[in-house]
XYZ file of C-alpha atoms in Angstrom:
776
model
C -254.722 111.764 140.854
C -253.987 112.247 144.585
C -256.707 109.804 145.601
C -255.529 107.234 143.072
C -251.947 107.320 144.351
C -253.133 107.176 147.959
C -255.305 104.106 147.291
C -252.439 102.457 145.405
C -250.056 103.015 148.322
C -252.569 101.613 150.810
C -252.963 98.528 148.633
C -249.242 98.018 148.234
C -248.378 98.489 151.888
C -251.195 96.201 152.986
C -249.836 93.589 150.629
C -246.441 94.047 152.252
C -247.720 93.115 155.696
C -249.775 90.191 154.450
C -247.159 88.750 152.174
C -243.937 89.621 153.949
C -244.348 87.458 157.041
C -242.081 84.455 157.516
C -241.633 82.277 160.514
C -237.907 81.854 160.036
C -236.757 85.245 158.852
C -233.770 87.057 160.301
C -233.355 90.793 159.811
C -230.769 93.212 161.063
C -228.263 95.915 160.298
C -224.495 96.292 159.990
C -222.539 99.437 160.905
C -218.928 100.565 161.055
C -217.719 100.312 164.655
C -215.744 103.580 164.380
C -218.084 105.913 162.496
C -221.322 104.053 163.245
C -222.315 104.690 159.619
C -224.390 101.969 157.869
C -222.342 99.623 155.712
C -223.562 98.637 152.258
C -222.722 95.359 150.451
C -221.589 93.475 153.564
C -221.752 89.713 152.957
C -224.128 87.825 155.284
C -223.520 84.064 154.937
C -225.340 81.140 156.584
C -222.866 78.284 157.005
C -225.377 75.429 157.365
C -227.423 76.296 154.257
C -224.699 77.785 152.072
C -226.979 80.742 151.310
C -226.483 84.408 151.934
C -227.319 87.999 151.095
C -225.832 91.504 151.165
C -226.750 94.581 153.158
C -228.576 97.417 151.431
C -227.529 101.070 151.282
C -228.996 101.696 154.755
C -226.974 98.792 156.189
C -230.013 96.569 156.672
C -230.549 92.988 155.543
C -233.075 90.183 155.787
C -232.641 86.479 155.101
C -234.811 83.353 155.265
C -233.538 80.537 157.505
C -234.856 77.114 156.494
C -232.617 74.795 158.518
C -232.968 73.678 162.094
C -231.017 75.421 164.802
C -228.277 76.079 165.694
C -227.286 78.253 162.726
C -224.010 80.078 162.180
C -223.915 83.471 160.415
C -220.726 85.077 159.149
C -220.505 88.822 158.346
C -217.587 89.878 156.151
C -216.356 92.913 154.260
C -212.971 93.585 152.675
C -210.690 95.456 155.078
C -212.785 94.552 158.139
C -212.517 91.745 160.685
C -215.076 89.002 160.039
C -217.726 88.518 162.688
C -219.560 85.252 163.436
C -222.708 84.814 165.498
C -224.638 81.652 166.383
C -228.415 81.363 166.651
C -229.402 78.535 169.010
C -233.195 78.558 168.842
C -236.170 80.243 167.226
C -236.298 82.906 169.917
C -233.083 84.327 168.460
C -234.985 85.467 165.400
C -235.435 89.180 165.714
C -233.341 92.190 164.868
C -229.607 91.576 164.875
C -227.306 94.603 165.093
C -223.723 93.939 164.059
C -220.686 96.215 164.319
C -217.724 95.433 162.070
C -214.286 96.692 163.088
C -211.596 97.708 160.593
C -208.510 95.500 160.623
C -206.579 98.744 160.346
C -208.276 102.143 160.180
C -205.981 103.447 157.466
C -206.060 100.169 155.541
C -209.843 99.948 155.606
C -210.176 103.444 154.139
C -207.776 102.500 151.359
C -209.765 99.364 150.578
C -213.140 101.123 150.617
C -211.990 103.938 148.343
C -210.262 101.500 146.033
C -213.499 99.552 145.807
C -215.381 102.763 144.907
C -213.077 103.289 141.913
C -213.721 99.696 140.861
C -217.482 100.206 141.186
C -217.327 103.320 139.017
C -215.305 101.392 136.461
C -217.786 98.482 136.395
C -220.980 100.559 136.437
C -223.193 100.721 133.344
C -223.849 104.403 134.104
C -221.872 107.137 132.349
C -221.061 110.674 133.444
C -221.244 110.219 137.213
C -219.324 111.867 140.041
C -219.452 111.032 143.750
C -218.079 112.856 146.754
C -218.158 112.144 150.450
C -218.529 115.002 152.897
C -215.031 114.351 154.262
C -213.572 114.983 150.772
C -214.466 118.658 151.138
C -213.098 119.004 154.677
C -209.435 119.019 153.693
C -209.627 121.435 150.746
C -208.978 125.189 150.896
C -212.142 127.095 151.805
C -213.218 130.679 151.109
C -213.586 132.426 154.487
C -213.161 129.004 156.112
C -216.552 127.761 154.848
C -216.380 124.067 153.888
C -218.623 123.662 150.836
C -219.263 120.377 149.051
C -221.006 122.136 146.126
C -217.924 124.263 145.462
C -215.914 121.041 145.522
C -218.167 119.711 142.751
C -217.196 122.715 140.623
C -213.708 121.246 140.452
C -214.970 118.142 138.623
C -214.790 117.955 134.790
C -217.965 119.002 132.993
C -219.174 121.245 135.836
C -218.555 124.966 135.469
C -218.856 127.532 138.244
C -219.778 130.679 136.346
C -218.584 133.940 137.910
C -216.055 134.423 140.710
C -217.114 132.954 144.033
C -220.460 131.685 142.752
C -221.947 128.348 143.840
C -223.967 128.133 140.605
C -223.385 125.018 138.518
C -223.441 124.933 134.719
C -223.357 121.365 133.447
C -222.792 120.437 129.810
C -224.348 123.532 128.303
C -227.264 123.744 130.705
C -228.274 126.855 132.605
C -228.370 127.015 136.397
C -232.059 126.129 136.684
C -231.634 122.933 134.664
C -229.990 121.119 137.599
C -232.181 118.987 139.853
C -230.773 119.569 143.350
C -232.164 117.069 145.857
C -231.618 117.013 149.602
C -232.809 113.729 151.089
C -234.996 113.355 148.009
C -236.571 116.841 148.186
C -235.956 119.550 145.573
C -234.071 122.665 146.728
C -234.841 125.504 144.300
C -232.090 127.954 145.278
C -229.237 126.086 147.013
C -227.098 129.127 147.828
C -226.332 131.751 150.465
C -224.830 135.230 150.137
C -225.964 135.770 146.518
C -224.350 132.491 145.461
C -221.014 132.642 147.272
C -221.859 129.683 149.537
C -224.208 126.735 149.192
C -227.062 125.995 151.584
C -225.550 122.680 152.672
C -223.817 122.456 156.034
C -221.055 119.937 155.439
C -221.239 118.547 158.996
C -224.789 117.300 158.341
C -223.938 115.558 155.063
C -222.956 112.034 154.183
C -222.348 112.185 150.434
C -223.416 113.663 147.115
C -223.894 111.870 143.787
C -223.943 113.775 140.500
C -225.308 112.546 137.176
C -224.308 114.630 134.141
C -225.707 112.211 131.546
C -227.061 108.692 131.165
C -229.576 109.529 133.884
C -231.231 106.710 135.851
C -234.948 106.409 135.075
C -235.744 107.286 138.704
C -234.693 110.898 138.059
C -236.426 113.521 135.945
C -237.745 117.051 135.872
C -234.542 118.824 134.805
C -232.441 118.774 131.636
C -228.774 118.929 132.556
C -227.856 117.226 135.820
C -229.041 115.541 138.990
C -227.271 116.476 142.247
C -228.434 114.050 144.923
C -227.280 115.211 148.383
C -227.741 112.800 151.297
C -227.646 113.754 154.961
C -225.943 111.653 157.592
C -227.667 108.684 159.184
C -228.026 109.518 162.893
C -225.881 107.478 165.265
C -228.231 105.152 167.176
C -225.569 103.914 169.594
C -223.981 106.927 171.280
C -224.053 110.715 171.430
C -221.493 112.537 169.321
C -221.120 115.824 167.559
C -219.042 118.122 165.405
C -218.713 121.797 164.663
C -216.465 124.662 163.810
C -215.788 128.379 164.096
C -214.743 130.320 161.006
C -214.275 133.938 160.013
C -217.908 134.635 159.151
C -219.930 131.781 160.650
C -220.068 128.982 163.201
C -221.764 125.603 163.106
C -222.688 122.779 165.459
C -224.040 119.268 164.842
C -225.322 116.799 167.431
C -226.513 113.236 166.862
C -227.259 110.234 169.006
C -229.875 107.861 170.362
C -233.195 108.812 171.901
C -233.867 105.121 172.515
C -230.748 103.102 171.857
C -230.880 101.137 168.607
C -234.496 102.220 168.099
C -234.833 105.989 167.810
C -232.015 108.375 166.909
C -231.715 112.067 166.036
C -229.504 114.559 164.242
C -229.637 118.354 164.636
C -227.269 120.665 162.774
C -227.176 124.449 162.661
C -225.045 127.137 161.068
C -225.202 130.922 161.345
C -223.114 133.803 160.166
C -222.301 136.577 162.604
C -221.456 139.315 160.136
C -224.539 141.226 161.278
C -223.220 141.334 164.853
C -220.123 143.235 163.731
C -222.025 145.597 161.430
C -224.482 146.366 164.239
C -221.618 147.195 166.602
C -220.045 149.498 164.004
C -223.369 151.211 163.273
C -224.024 151.814 166.968
C -220.532 153.254 167.397
C -221.017 155.608 164.432
C -224.615 156.520 165.287
C -225.227 160.265 165.467
C -222.070 161.248 163.630
C -222.634 163.549 160.618
C -222.204 162.373 157.011
C -221.965 158.716 158.056
C -223.923 156.121 156.086
C -224.927 153.005 158.081
C -223.448 149.696 156.959
C -226.106 147.298 155.590
C -226.878 144.367 157.893
C -226.683 140.831 156.569
C -226.905 137.315 157.950
C -227.697 133.802 156.805
C -228.537 130.650 158.676
C -229.542 127.067 158.019
C -230.918 124.327 160.230
C -231.082 120.584 159.572
C -232.977 118.042 161.648
C -233.464 114.306 161.248
C -235.279 111.704 163.334
C -234.981 107.989 162.584
C -237.301 105.292 163.961
C -236.456 101.576 163.726
C -240.058 100.524 164.349
C -239.571 96.831 163.586
C -236.954 94.445 162.310
C -237.922 95.291 158.713
C -239.314 98.821 158.937
C -237.655 102.191 159.329
C -239.288 105.622 159.322
C -237.235 108.781 158.841
C -238.400 112.368 159.294
C -236.007 115.028 158.000
C -236.259 118.768 157.526
C -234.287 121.790 156.382
C -234.766 125.539 156.754
C -232.417 128.270 155.648
C -232.620 131.959 154.835
C -230.613 135.050 153.917
C -231.605 138.383 155.437
C -230.266 141.663 154.087
C -231.340 145.082 155.308
C -230.577 148.774 155.390
C -232.128 151.538 157.482
C -231.539 155.323 157.625
C -233.551 158.422 158.406
C -235.376 158.370 155.086
C -236.282 154.745 154.382
C -236.048 151.120 155.428
C -235.058 148.366 152.999
C -235.344 144.595 153.715
C -234.522 141.725 151.365
C -235.059 138.121 152.460
C -234.949 134.807 150.607
C -234.796 131.186 151.686
C -235.733 127.521 151.371
C -237.715 125.096 153.489
C -237.983 121.348 152.927
C -239.413 118.374 154.818
C -239.801 114.668 154.080
C -241.269 111.624 155.808
C -239.885 108.338 154.482
C -240.769 104.734 155.202
C -238.480 101.885 154.171
C -239.819 98.329 154.357
C -238.055 95.065 153.536
C -240.195 92.374 151.936
C -237.352 89.883 151.912
C -233.595 89.803 151.603
C -233.924 90.856 147.950
C -237.042 93.013 147.787
C -237.685 96.279 149.599
C -239.536 99.526 149.046
C -239.395 103.174 150.050
C -242.377 105.539 150.254
C -242.169 109.247 151.013
C -244.309 112.307 151.609
C -242.473 115.584 151.039
C -242.843 119.324 150.703
C -240.588 122.232 149.764
C -240.849 126.004 149.466
C -238.651 128.771 148.089
C -239.538 132.433 148.335
C -238.046 135.904 148.352
C -239.417 139.227 149.470
C -238.227 142.820 149.018
C -239.797 145.424 151.310
C -239.118 149.149 151.029
C -240.650 151.667 153.405
C -240.224 155.402 152.883
C -242.159 157.429 155.403
C -245.802 156.435 155.122
C -245.399 154.786 151.739
C -244.265 151.183 151.266
C -244.008 148.624 148.512
C -243.312 144.891 148.464
C -241.926 142.738 145.662
C -241.672 138.996 145.788
C -242.210 135.548 144.363
C -242.398 132.006 145.672
C -242.949 128.382 144.696
C -244.305 125.617 146.928
C -244.346 121.875 146.246
C -245.978 118.970 147.999
C -245.749 115.429 146.758
C -245.594 111.701 147.236
C -243.037 109.210 145.941
C -242.825 105.408 145.937
C -239.882 103.164 144.963
C -239.584 99.384 144.709
C -236.199 97.626 144.564
C -235.687 94.001 143.525
C -232.060 92.907 143.838
C -230.538 90.010 141.950
C -233.650 88.452 140.442
C -232.126 85.935 138.014
C -229.253 88.358 137.456
C -231.491 91.431 137.097
C -231.574 94.471 139.357
C -235.004 96.070 138.999
C -236.102 99.487 140.176
C -239.627 100.825 139.663
C -241.566 103.714 141.111
C -243.903 106.661 140.728
C -244.245 110.201 142.036
C -246.710 113.078 142.036
C -245.912 116.757 142.783
C -248.347 119.632 143.211
C -246.746 122.987 142.300
C -248.098 126.330 143.492
C -246.564 129.576 142.259
C -246.820 133.198 143.342
C -245.325 135.106 140.437
C -244.295 138.753 140.158
C -246.031 139.815 143.360
C -246.166 143.601 143.752
C -247.904 145.487 146.541
C -247.767 149.218 147.203
C -249.691 151.607 149.389
C -249.844 154.648 151.624
C -251.167 154.491 155.169
C -252.189 158.178 155.280
C -254.132 158.316 152.004
C -255.538 154.774 152.313
C -254.087 153.887 148.916
C -253.370 150.252 148.107
C -252.304 148.509 144.924
C -251.433 144.870 144.297
C -250.645 142.758 141.252
C -249.236 139.371 140.341
C -250.448 135.920 139.379
C -250.770 132.543 141.127
C -250.622 129.701 138.599
C -250.448 126.065 139.690
C -250.055 122.608 138.228
C -249.409 118.932 138.893
C -246.347 117.000 137.755
C -246.351 113.203 137.701
C -244.072 110.376 136.625
C -243.729 106.587 136.655
C -240.635 104.614 135.747
C -238.989 101.206 135.573
C -235.332 100.272 135.043
C -233.317 97.076 134.803
C -229.592 96.452 135.147
C -228.253 93.121 133.952
C -225.349 91.433 132.194
C -226.103 90.556 128.595
C -222.813 88.652 128.441
C -219.938 88.308 130.882
C -218.293 91.412 129.428
C -221.411 93.436 128.500
C -223.621 95.176 131.058
C -226.824 96.967 130.164
C -228.944 99.541 131.931
C -232.400 99.957 130.380
C -235.030 102.341 131.667
C -238.255 104.059 130.710
C -239.863 107.018 132.399
C -243.329 108.341 131.662
C -243.804 111.928 132.838
C -246.397 114.632 132.476
C -247.829 117.921 133.653
C -251.386 119.147 134.098
C -252.307 122.793 134.527
C -255.424 124.919 134.421
C -255.814 124.632 130.662
C -253.120 122.219 129.494
C -251.969 118.618 129.654
C -248.582 117.339 128.530
C -247.098 113.857 128.725
C -243.814 112.433 127.466
C -241.923 109.163 127.294
C -238.289 109.398 128.387
C -236.172 106.402 127.348
C -232.861 105.760 129.118
C -230.081 103.459 127.911
C -226.587 102.628 129.104
C -224.019 100.019 128.127
C -220.622 98.988 129.506
C -218.422 96.779 127.321
C -215.316 95.435 129.059
C -212.406 94.987 126.682
C -210.276 93.548 129.478
C -209.830 93.935 133.229
C -208.572 97.504 132.882
C -210.345 99.047 129.891
C -214.017 99.382 129.105
C -216.138 101.368 126.688
C -219.353 103.077 127.800
C -222.214 104.760 126.025
C -225.587 106.165 127.036
C -228.651 108.006 125.815
C -231.196 109.914 127.885
C -234.193 112.117 127.177
C -235.237 114.580 129.876
C -238.221 116.927 130.246
C -238.547 120.007 132.445
C -241.981 121.328 133.459
C -241.037 124.259 135.722
C -238.865 127.060 134.391
C -236.646 129.775 135.806
C -237.298 133.146 134.247
C -233.887 134.824 134.335
C -231.586 136.841 132.147
C -228.849 134.742 130.508
C -229.616 131.679 132.632
C -227.748 133.012 135.681
C -229.639 132.255 138.880
C -230.227 135.117 141.327
C -232.458 135.260 144.414
C -234.906 137.525 142.558
C -235.469 135.166 139.621
C -238.953 133.755 139.070
C -240.067 130.140 138.705
C -242.951 129.627 136.286
C -244.949 126.536 135.268
C -245.626 124.953 131.926
C -248.758 126.442 130.334
C -250.559 126.317 127.016
C -248.070 128.829 125.598
C -245.001 127.666 127.516
C -244.107 124.146 126.388
C -242.029 121.699 128.445
C -238.300 122.015 127.892
C -236.705 118.908 126.382
C -233.194 117.574 125.954
C -231.617 114.560 124.292
C -228.080 113.640 125.283
C -225.730 111.088 123.729
C -222.537 110.030 125.521
C -219.674 107.766 124.538
C -216.590 107.244 126.645
C -213.726 105.120 127.874
C -212.634 104.108 131.364
C -209.070 103.009 131.972
C -208.222 101.563 135.380
C -204.536 102.462 135.451
C -204.143 100.600 138.762
C -206.187 99.897 141.871
C -205.475 103.523 142.836
C -205.881 105.444 139.557
C -208.843 105.738 137.195
C -208.904 107.643 133.909
C -212.219 108.624 132.342
C -212.676 110.189 128.923
C -216.132 111.040 127.539
C -217.656 112.827 124.564
C -221.193 114.199 124.662
C -223.701 115.848 122.352
C -226.909 117.394 123.684
C -229.846 119.166 122.068
C -232.294 121.524 123.795
C -235.864 122.329 122.796
C -238.333 124.983 124.005
C -235.734 127.106 125.772
C -237.034 130.289 127.416
C -235.511 133.761 127.359
C -236.878 137.155 128.339
C -237.439 139.635 125.561
C -235.392 142.801 125.619
C -236.769 145.330 128.147
C -239.158 142.737 129.614
C -241.434 143.874 132.445
C -241.707 141.136 135.102
C -243.426 142.671 138.110
C -247.079 143.796 138.194
C -247.557 142.319 134.733
C -250.859 140.495 134.174
C -249.604 139.238 130.792
C -246.203 137.989 131.864
C -246.090 135.228 129.265
C -246.003 137.878 126.550
C -242.542 138.857 127.792
C -241.087 135.419 126.947
C -239.540 134.195 123.743
C -238.770 130.577 122.881
C -235.992 128.816 121.017
C -233.639 125.847 120.889
C -230.013 125.044 121.564
C -227.242 122.504 121.443
C -224.039 121.682 123.312
C -221.148 119.345 122.707
C -217.718 118.683 124.122
C -215.310 116.294 125.738
C -214.183 115.698 129.324
C -211.070 114.017 130.685
C -210.453 113.120 134.305
C -207.797 111.252 136.283
C -208.459 110.535 139.942
C -206.570 108.921 142.787
C -208.531 108.114 145.937
C -206.070 105.932 147.812
C -203.053 106.615 150.004
C -201.565 109.634 151.727
C -201.571 111.568 148.454
C -204.921 111.917 146.729
C -206.535 114.157 144.166
C -207.711 114.507 140.618
C -207.160 116.360 137.366
C -210.037 117.466 135.172
C -210.258 119.100 131.759
C -213.320 120.137 129.738
C -213.512 121.373 126.155
C -217.056 122.559 125.415
C -219.330 124.553 123.108
C -222.900 125.718 123.734
C -225.297 127.703 121.538
C -228.841 129.035 121.774
C -230.957 130.146 118.820
C -234.232 130.166 116.886
C -235.646 132.853 119.209
C -238.039 134.982 117.187
C -237.337 138.101 119.276
C -233.571 137.678 119.795
C -230.907 138.123 117.122
C -233.472 137.500 114.392
C -233.417 133.801 115.181
C -229.648 133.447 114.720
C -227.666 131.269 117.124
C -225.590 132.964 119.817
C -223.461 132.053 122.842
C -224.987 132.307 126.308
C -222.846 133.971 128.949
C -221.725 130.613 130.368
C -220.256 129.424 127.047
C -216.782 128.700 128.374
C -214.459 126.942 125.974
C -211.814 125.529 128.345
C -211.952 124.437 131.972
C -209.082 122.857 133.882
C -208.809 121.900 137.545
C -206.161 120.226 139.666
C -206.870 119.055 143.217
C -204.299 117.559 145.564
C -204.143 116.628 149.241
C -201.166 115.144 151.036
C -201.157 113.741 154.547
C -197.667 114.283 155.919
C -198.444 112.443 159.156
C -201.218 112.191 161.730
C -200.784 115.865 162.606
C -200.238 117.712 159.334
C -202.119 117.731 156.013
C -201.559 120.109 153.121
C -203.856 120.616 150.145
C -204.145 122.792 147.090
C -206.455 123.487 144.169
C -205.726 125.226 140.893
C -208.409 126.248 138.411
C -208.271 127.805 134.971
C -211.167 128.791 132.772
C -211.142 130.632 129.491
C -213.303 133.712 129.612
C -217.084 133.706 129.774
C -219.107 135.775 127.316
C -220.334 139.349 127.796
C -222.765 141.652 126.005
C -221.621 145.269 125.843
C -222.623 148.188 123.598
C -220.727 148.464 120.347
C -221.536 152.116 119.772
C -223.618 155.084 120.911
C -225.581 158.056 119.654
C -226.733 161.297 121.271
C -230.180 162.820 121.491
C -230.268 166.565 120.898
C -232.788 169.258 121.816
C -234.997 166.911 123.837
C -235.380 169.273 126.790
C -234.897 172.879 127.815
C -231.470 172.223 129.321
C -229.731 171.553 125.989
C -228.559 168.172 127.295
C -227.121 165.515 125.029
C -227.999 162.152 126.595
C -226.101 159.210 125.138
C -227.939 156.065 124.088
C -225.934 152.816 123.782
C -226.144 150.693 120.642
C -225.932 146.943 121.184
C -224.734 144.517 118.569
C -225.054 140.735 118.628
C -225.375 139.081 122.013
C -222.360 137.877 123.948
C -219.699 138.360 121.290
C -217.139 139.624 123.812
C -214.965 137.118 125.670
C -213.834 138.448 129.029
C -210.301 137.697 130.267
C -209.559 134.172 131.449
C -209.872 133.092 135.049
C -207.208 131.300 137.085
C -206.587 130.907 140.799
C -204.456 128.893 143.222
C -205.728 128.037 146.694
C -203.735 126.260 149.413
C -204.429 125.149 152.950
C -202.515 123.686 155.871
C -204.360 121.598 158.457
C -203.001 120.854 161.917
C -204.816 117.992 163.679
C -204.694 116.892 167.302
C -206.698 115.055 169.935
C -207.808 116.126 173.383
C -209.573 114.409 176.255
C -212.977 115.191 174.758
C -212.484 114.906 170.999
C -210.578 115.438 167.777
C -209.623 118.893 166.507
C -208.071 120.568 163.500
C -207.002 124.063 162.625
C -207.435 124.919 158.944
C -205.365 127.807 157.582
C -206.395 128.587 154.005
C -205.184 131.055 151.398
C -207.714 131.811 148.677
C -206.199 133.224 145.474
C -202.637 132.787 146.725
C -200.889 134.884 144.049
C -203.547 137.645 144.211
C -204.837 137.302 140.667
C -207.371 140.011 139.757
C -209.974 137.809 138.132
C -212.898 139.406 136.284
C -216.263 139.534 138.046
C -218.015 141.694 135.440
C -217.255 144.395 132.871
C -218.652 147.904 132.672
C -218.176 150.905 130.387
C -216.325 153.984 131.615
C -216.576 157.241 129.683
C -214.003 160.038 129.335
C -215.985 163.292 129.207
C -215.245 166.608 127.524
C -217.181 169.846 127.785
C -218.491 171.431 124.605
C -217.960 174.858 126.189
C -214.396 175.878 126.906
C -213.531 176.411 130.560
C -216.779 174.994 131.967
C -218.199 171.643 132.997
C -221.448 172.273 131.153
C -222.644 170.185 128.225
C -220.176 167.354 128.795
C -220.187 164.559 126.238
C -218.149 161.334 126.181
C -215.245 161.345 123.756
C -213.877 157.924 124.674
C -215.532 154.829 126.137
C -213.437 152.087 127.731
C -214.512 148.655 129.015
C -213.227 148.154 132.545
C -213.048 145.076 134.712
C -214.373 144.694 138.249
C -212.564 142.099 140.387
C -213.990 140.648 143.547
C -211.594 138.634 145.710
C -207.880 139.387 146.187
C -205.667 137.130 148.308
C -207.847 136.117 151.272
C -206.346 134.255 154.229
C -208.772 132.500 156.552
C -208.677 130.469 159.731
C -211.177 127.947 161.075
C -211.228 125.599 164.047
C -213.115 122.334 163.586
C -213.859 119.626 166.115
C -215.539 116.245 166.550
C -216.439 114.351 169.702
């Protein structure tokens, strides 16, 4: 398979060079003069021929010139000053770099954001959300950490799970059923600090697109959502940077040209300094009796990107990410270390065949692993697991071919797993023990999609994806049809509908679908079938004005081949791990309503979700009956608002409410008598049906005040945030507390519980935070 794809790519790229030459071809790029970001959909018009084209998402364009010189080209975009250049002779044909200036900085932002609402309204895709990195900058932030993934949790249809978590639960799917991509590479665990923060440094990001349903054929491999995170395009004209200092971490980003207009770079880093404070405290308390050292903890992430404009039609981009969390504890008796993290790298080549046809090819790799090391004297043991991917991807884009927008491509991924690794030994007795398994497999896919207008008021999006998985002793393949339609009733109202089938070939082995660093990824095998989902969506878009858009959607989704652990499953050092799994089905349905305003000094959105989700048909759970997973939350409401008072002051606030998640607690107990010589009466809990308890509802108000100013070397802002303003004690988890009574009067011997009460643990009270952010 690898050789076949390699030969195919060589053939295609050779064809590009042989076929793509033209004597009178002009190529170039268009960028915003203020941000230096590439501009998409800029009109490039040739006056003498009456022909033209538009820039692509990377700001580049190419156009054939068939008239004699001189030729006049006009570049235009709504909200920006038109720019005209004249080509006098054939020597002018090369790479043209154009900077467009906003007519008015504030006006241009209004126009661009207004256009984005119009594009969402006109799109044939359903169930999409888009955010720019700057959208997250002005919202209240926990501990001053700007987090675009937490901002996504405020959108309808996306649930956050427990307090402070960056997990995402989308339309009844568990946390592992989200495909999280960073520059096209899968990130398996996109979180720091046990889920409280995401792995994405906001300063290094450009935007994020989320698909909750009606998935484009280019995406696959997960059941519930696609979260496509894009890093910034490095500035090829001048050096600039950004950064910030918060309560628990600092960050710095630099970007600029290596060779102006040819080679540019971006480097971004973030690190927490909590471990510096804990180390100082531990050193101060060292040697004092009855003092337990404070555990040390830190996280970091590093982004790097290098862009090469190697010709007027070719661009090569190398990007990478590395991040990790490191937790440790040391005392006189033992040493404990826990580390987990992600690494990802991609090499992409974009080539333009013509002004309408271009392709993108990529080589990529990613790795996620965790390791737990415990040393006690001369004995040590190590637990861990990891997954590594390497792959190749190719995409072809054909824009506006007789009214059709075609997208085709293929990809291949090699998965390698290290599952349930356990090592133990003693250095003095020369004892060593190890266990675990190392399965592997190959995932492949090919797809084609077409967007076109069937009639003036009907737009269609048709796609087909063929995917499969090969392992040591298995082969699976599936056809995944995709369909979307947009019917415009008038200029303000349209109806949308979509259908999508998705398959998932790698699986997270976790309790209740809640992702933790110690969860295990496992491949499809002969016993473990690919997970499948079918989702149907119908909805309405109402463009209330150029500033307001209302969306209302209904969805129904079925799940097949869902995986749960059996009760009391043994994961580590288990040579027959697959025997610990049980398989079933599920379904989810609900409705989502959203109103958003992206224009003006006051912006924000409202979102509401009403949802149900069930799992069932598991032979070893509840006798096959259907039950609610923990993330079955009936109601979700969010309100987000920002208001720019003037150039110096901005205030923002978010309010969230969620009806309680589900919990599984014992419904009774019994005692064991005469089991030892101490006459003890140990209590054994009795569990009823799963997740029948609804924990108290969750609600929270966050506010922030931002003071902005400029200095001789850059722009600054001071962000003062208040998380959980009215100090609501929201539930983090429940536990059982027993009231004990001695069976012997006047003693504490033979104590037995006489009353058991469920108690709530809360995590975050009112938390003020302060962060200083800057750009230059």
